[in-house]
Amino acid sequence: MLQHLVDRNPQVPSDQLVGQLTPPAMFDDVSFASYIPDPAEPSQTEAVRAAEKFASGLGDKKGRRGLFGRKSKTATGSGLYLDGGFGVGKTHLLASIYHAAPSPKAFGTFVELTHVVGALGFNNAVEQLSGHSVLCIDEFELDDPGDTMLVSRLLTELSAQGVSIVATSNTLPGQLGEGRFAAQDFLREIRSLSSIFQTIRVDGPDYRHRDLPPAPEPVTSDRLHELAEATEGASMDEFDALCDHLAKLHPSRYKKLVEGVSAVFIDGVHAARDQAVALRLVVLADRLYDAGVPVTVAGARLDEIFTEEMLSGGYRKKYLRATSRLLALSRFSVASAG
């Protein structure tokens, strides 16, 4: 039976938020051995070696409780920073580190982490994460000073308690200067922690778009409904209604919102009306991509959701990443629909 995301109101108990910090399902079975470096990009081979070495050092650094239950002094956690462009396999390496690390451990995007801290409260988040061997942060972002300061403070607290930290970021495609998120930017923003981080560059083209045709054109509204009705477990929503529904849900619930949905169909797609709507769509795109849910639309193309004004602003990198991911999901959907 066809379902609608706007009818879903998922609830995530606070004590389950940290437990949700795991790699996306598409990275369940990845390993260092399954990462295939591009022979034309030697930095990828070096990155695999560095990640393996880092993971091998993630033993139990946590202090043990001694006499009278007192905790012995803990060693400061170590740090690794993977800097590179879209689709060069940084998340694959990050998930491989996660899988190789002893439990408890956590993996989440920068945005997910800020949402978890916001939902739990800072002190509670520190308490729940402080026993972890490693915190893996995908897509570290600097576009919101408040969030950057929050996460930097969180990492300082966790590192002091022996939690190791791995972070990745994205370099804008075709941008080697202006707007580039580079290692020096990351280290500057976490200056109190910069000494623990080893920085590794990962170069290469976006694998999601290698040898692929251009983004598909939207289907007609009638065809969209026909495809949705024929797809078991699919959802069908109007774009504006979906955007309104997202505004009513905390972003930490978006993962649950799309759980169990086999494919997403959206009618009446057009450019986001403002920045708040656009940023919620970015989070939704991330959760759909993590879950590997195909996306098919009617109306505007998926690369027209974010306006030129948005793409020239401070959240440019977020919008480009979301566009890259939505296009990958739309290609999969059209190919599957036949």
XYZ file of C-alpha atoms in Angstrom:
338
model
C 0.000 0.000 0.000
C 1.323 3.435 -0.934
C 2.410 5.460 2.085
C 3.139 9.134 2.704
C 6.056 10.556 4.652
C 3.818 13.412 5.825
C 1.706 10.864 7.715
C 4.704 9.625 9.683
C 5.574 11.073 13.078
C 8.549 9.011 14.267
C 9.699 9.169 17.882
C 13.264 8.455 18.997
C 13.764 8.092 22.789
C 16.719 10.146 24.013
C 18.492 7.077 25.366
C 18.582 5.650 21.823
C 20.101 8.689 20.101
C 23.741 7.749 20.734
C 22.975 4.125 19.840
C 21.829 5.365 16.414
C 25.301 6.738 15.684
C 26.434 3.949 13.385
C 27.584 3.899 9.735
C 24.915 3.912 6.997
C 23.779 0.449 5.915
C 25.683 0.753 2.624
C 28.894 0.707 4.669
C 28.008 -2.311 6.834
C 30.465 -4.616 5.103
C 33.272 -2.276 4.069
C 36.857 -2.778 5.185
C 40.304 -1.467 4.397
C 40.748 -4.444 2.061
C 37.597 -3.579 0.096
C 38.761 -0.012 -0.593
C 40.250 -0.066 -4.105
C 42.638 2.882 -4.551
C 42.722 4.613 -7.924
C 46.187 3.874 -9.407
C 46.234 7.428 -10.754
C 45.753 8.861 -7.239
C 48.630 7.772 -4.957
C 47.169 9.760 -2.058
C 44.397 7.153 -1.813
C 46.877 4.359 -1.111
C 48.583 6.499 1.516
C 45.218 7.260 3.107
C 44.393 3.550 3.444
C 47.728 2.925 5.159
C 47.246 5.841 7.538
C 43.694 4.763 8.399
C 44.774 1.169 9.054
C 47.602 2.342 11.301
C 45.263 4.633 13.215
C 42.704 1.843 13.702
C 45.361 -0.563 14.957
C 46.140 1.852 17.786
C 42.555 2.030 19.047
C 43.040 -0.298 21.971
C 41.349 0.154 25.312
C 42.763 3.537 26.340
C 40.043 4.138 28.878
C 41.062 4.353 32.494
C 40.166 1.340 34.613
C 38.376 1.654 37.909
C 40.644 0.928 40.799
C 40.304 0.867 44.552
C 37.041 2.424 45.846
C 35.761 2.681 42.255
C 38.025 5.585 41.387
C 38.939 5.909 37.734
C 42.630 5.983 36.923
C 44.068 8.713 34.730
C 43.123 8.350 31.069
C 45.357 8.904 28.074
C 44.413 11.668 25.649
C 42.706 10.328 22.551
C 44.448 10.425 19.186
C 43.102 12.121 16.060
C 42.994 11.608 12.288
C 41.631 14.063 9.731
C 40.847 12.990 6.136
C 40.616 15.978 3.780
C 39.362 15.473 0.236
C 36.687 16.024 -2.360
C 33.300 14.457 -2.916
C 33.113 10.722 -3.551
C 36.789 9.729 -3.115
C 36.066 7.065 -0.493
C 36.665 8.975 2.740
C 33.457 7.629 4.286
C 34.507 4.102 3.264
C 37.764 4.575 5.189
C 35.954 6.179 8.129
C 33.524 3.243 8.348
C 36.441 0.812 8.082
C 38.048 2.469 11.111
C 34.737 2.220 12.954
C 34.388 -1.510 12.178
C 37.969 -2.183 13.312
C 37.599 -0.277 16.596
C 36.629 -1.879 19.914
C 33.168 -1.171 21.298
C 31.633 1.097 22.402
C 32.172 3.405 19.416
C 30.159 5.967 17.460
C 29.852 7.112 13.843
C 27.833 10.062 12.601
C 27.902 13.048 10.328
C 28.770 16.438 11.795
C 25.114 17.435 11.394
C 23.883 14.266 13.131
C 26.284 14.893 15.996
C 25.070 18.463 16.507
C 21.472 17.218 16.480
C 22.243 14.542 19.077
C 24.003 17.039 21.333
C 21.106 19.454 20.927
C 18.546 16.780 21.810
C 20.491 15.313 24.760
C 22.114 18.435 26.164
C 25.874 18.949 26.206
C 26.721 17.320 29.547
C 24.542 14.280 28.887
C 26.104 13.832 25.435
C 29.608 13.965 26.910
C 28.648 11.422 29.548
C 27.170 9.000 27.008
C 30.119 9.273 24.589
C 32.999 9.432 27.075
C 33.363 5.663 27.338
C 33.824 5.191 23.584
C 37.069 4.089 21.963
C 36.515 6.346 18.945
C 34.130 8.967 17.591
C 33.991 9.011 13.773
C 32.653 12.289 12.331
C 31.785 12.364 8.638
C 31.576 15.670 6.729
C 32.902 18.040 9.372
C 31.525 21.486 8.558
C 32.539 25.055 9.339
C 29.576 26.934 7.911
C 27.862 27.540 11.254
C 30.115 29.151 13.909
C 27.813 28.076 16.736
C 27.804 24.417 15.707
C 31.561 24.455 15.098
C 32.201 25.853 18.562
C 29.845 23.306 20.115
C 31.503 20.324 18.444
C 35.014 21.658 19.113
C 34.153 21.893 22.803
C 32.664 18.389 22.708
C 35.792 16.957 21.095
C 38.004 18.679 23.649
C 36.036 17.083 26.497
C 36.001 13.633 24.899
C 39.651 13.652 23.885
C 40.660 14.534 27.449
C 38.803 11.412 28.546
C 40.682 9.175 26.120
C 38.266 9.095 23.186
C 40.033 9.071 19.811
C 38.522 11.125 16.991
C 38.453 10.706 13.198
C 36.954 13.389 10.999
C 36.425 13.850 7.270
C 35.428 16.863 5.204
C 34.635 17.674 1.605
C 36.547 19.973 -0.705
C 34.378 21.785 -3.197
C 34.768 20.209 -6.656
C 36.887 22.351 -8.928
C 37.769 24.686 -6.078
C 41.383 24.647 -4.970
C 41.294 28.047 -3.341
C 38.136 30.027 -2.766
C 35.719 28.358 -0.380
C 37.897 25.297 0.068
C 37.635 23.508 3.385
C 41.248 22.497 3.953
C 43.271 21.048 6.787
C 44.391 24.443 8.062
C 40.758 25.549 8.426
C 39.890 22.445 10.420
C 42.923 22.751 12.694
C 42.301 26.443 13.254
C 38.761 25.821 14.452
C 39.800 23.043 16.838
C 43.042 24.767 17.820
C 42.990 23.338 21.338
C 43.047 19.850 19.767
C 45.136 20.451 16.662
C 48.249 18.801 18.102
C 46.576 15.375 18.306
C 45.442 15.290 14.676
C 47.319 13.755 11.772
C 45.997 15.228 8.517
C 45.752 13.100 5.378
C 44.768 14.321 1.910
C 42.608 12.050 -0.304
C 42.409 13.120 -3.967
C 40.380 11.840 -6.906
C 37.168 12.328 -8.933
C 33.697 11.765 -7.461
C 33.071 8.030 -7.905
C 29.297 8.599 -7.820
C 29.470 10.302 -11.215
C 32.197 8.373 -12.996
C 31.034 7.135 -16.387
C 27.415 8.030 -15.626
C 24.937 9.816 -17.914
C 23.641 13.300 -17.037
C 21.018 13.649 -14.328
C 17.646 12.287 -15.514
C 14.828 14.640 -16.406
C 11.805 14.628 -14.066
C 8.918 12.390 -15.083
C 5.391 13.687 -15.566
C 3.094 13.839 -12.566
C 0.912 11.053 -13.999
C 3.930 8.830 -14.609
C 5.227 9.560 -11.115
C 1.997 8.378 -9.512
C 1.949 5.320 -11.766
C 5.492 4.361 -10.744
C 4.779 4.974 -7.066
C 1.666 2.773 -7.122
C 3.665 0.000 -8.795
C 6.523 0.106 -6.260
C 5.976 -1.915 -3.105
C 6.891 -0.047 0.069
C 7.183 3.314 -1.692
C 6.150 6.725 -0.391
C 4.437 9.454 -2.388
C 4.346 13.104 -1.292
C 3.779 16.617 -2.587
C 6.950 18.683 -2.313
C 5.472 21.622 -0.385
C 3.580 19.360 2.022
C 6.741 17.367 2.665
C 8.752 20.535 3.338
C 6.090 21.688 5.800
C 6.175 18.309 7.554
C 9.965 18.371 7.883
C 9.655 21.691 9.715
C 7.612 19.959 12.430
C 10.185 17.219 13.094
C 13.530 17.520 14.856
C 16.204 16.545 12.290
C 17.367 13.725 14.584
C 14.088 12.009 13.625
C 14.600 12.124 9.848
C 16.451 8.811 9.875
C 13.419 7.136 11.426
C 11.148 9.026 9.015
C 12.511 7.158 5.979
C 13.135 3.837 7.725
C 11.594 0.934 5.828
C 10.677 3.035 2.780
C 11.737 1.289 -0.442
C 11.583 4.347 -2.730
C 10.603 8.011 -2.456
C 8.430 9.767 -5.056
C 7.937 13.541 -4.843
C 5.543 15.563 -6.988
C 5.672 19.312 -7.668
C 9.381 19.790 -6.959
C 10.617 23.386 -7.245
C 13.356 25.562 -5.819
C 13.343 25.740 -2.021
C 11.562 28.893 -0.894
C 14.109 29.834 1.754
C 17.278 28.762 3.532
C 15.496 27.003 6.406
C 13.611 24.748 3.988
C 16.773 24.110 1.977
C 18.772 23.047 5.031
C 16.077 20.604 6.103
C 16.135 19.123 2.598
C 19.898 18.692 2.943
C 19.390 16.585 6.073
C 16.655 14.562 4.377
C 18.923 13.977 1.363
C 21.663 12.726 3.684
C 19.328 10.286 5.433
C 17.941 9.016 2.106
C 21.445 8.546 0.782
C 22.563 6.750 3.932
C 19.645 4.353 3.564
C 20.106 3.963 -0.206
C 16.500 4.974 -0.936
C 15.876 5.772 -4.638
C 14.298 9.139 -5.422
C 12.060 9.979 -8.409
C 10.488 13.400 -8.917
C 8.079 15.376 -11.056
C 8.465 19.118 -11.514
C 11.901 20.699 -11.398
C 15.105 18.699 -11.650
C 16.823 17.721 -8.418
C 19.773 19.962 -9.277
C 17.409 22.953 -9.310
C 16.203 22.697 -5.694
C 18.939 24.995 -4.400
C 18.981 28.430 -6.019
C 22.037 30.201 -7.403
C 21.843 32.585 -4.468
C 21.981 29.661 -2.049
C 24.858 28.058 -3.921
C 26.877 31.256 -3.685
C 26.346 31.588 0.064
C 27.876 30.157 3.196
C 26.088 26.803 2.926
C 27.338 26.127 -0.605
C 29.131 22.935 0.349
C 26.042 21.484 2.041
C 23.927 22.148 -1.039
C 26.471 20.709 -3.464
C 26.790 17.544 -1.381
C 23.007 17.155 -1.189
C 22.689 17.678 -4.949
C 25.399 15.090 -5.630
C 23.621 12.568 -3.436
C 20.137 13.224 -4.764
C 21.350 12.865 -8.338
C 22.979 9.542 -7.471
C 19.714 8.325 -5.924
C 17.644 9.580 -8.861
C 19.805 7.739 -11.373
C 19.374 4.545 -9.414
C 15.632 5.061 -9.265
C 15.160 5.719 -13.000
C 17.378 2.802 -13.916
C 15.389 0.527 -11.620
C 12.053 1.789 -12.867
C 12.977 0.926 -16.418
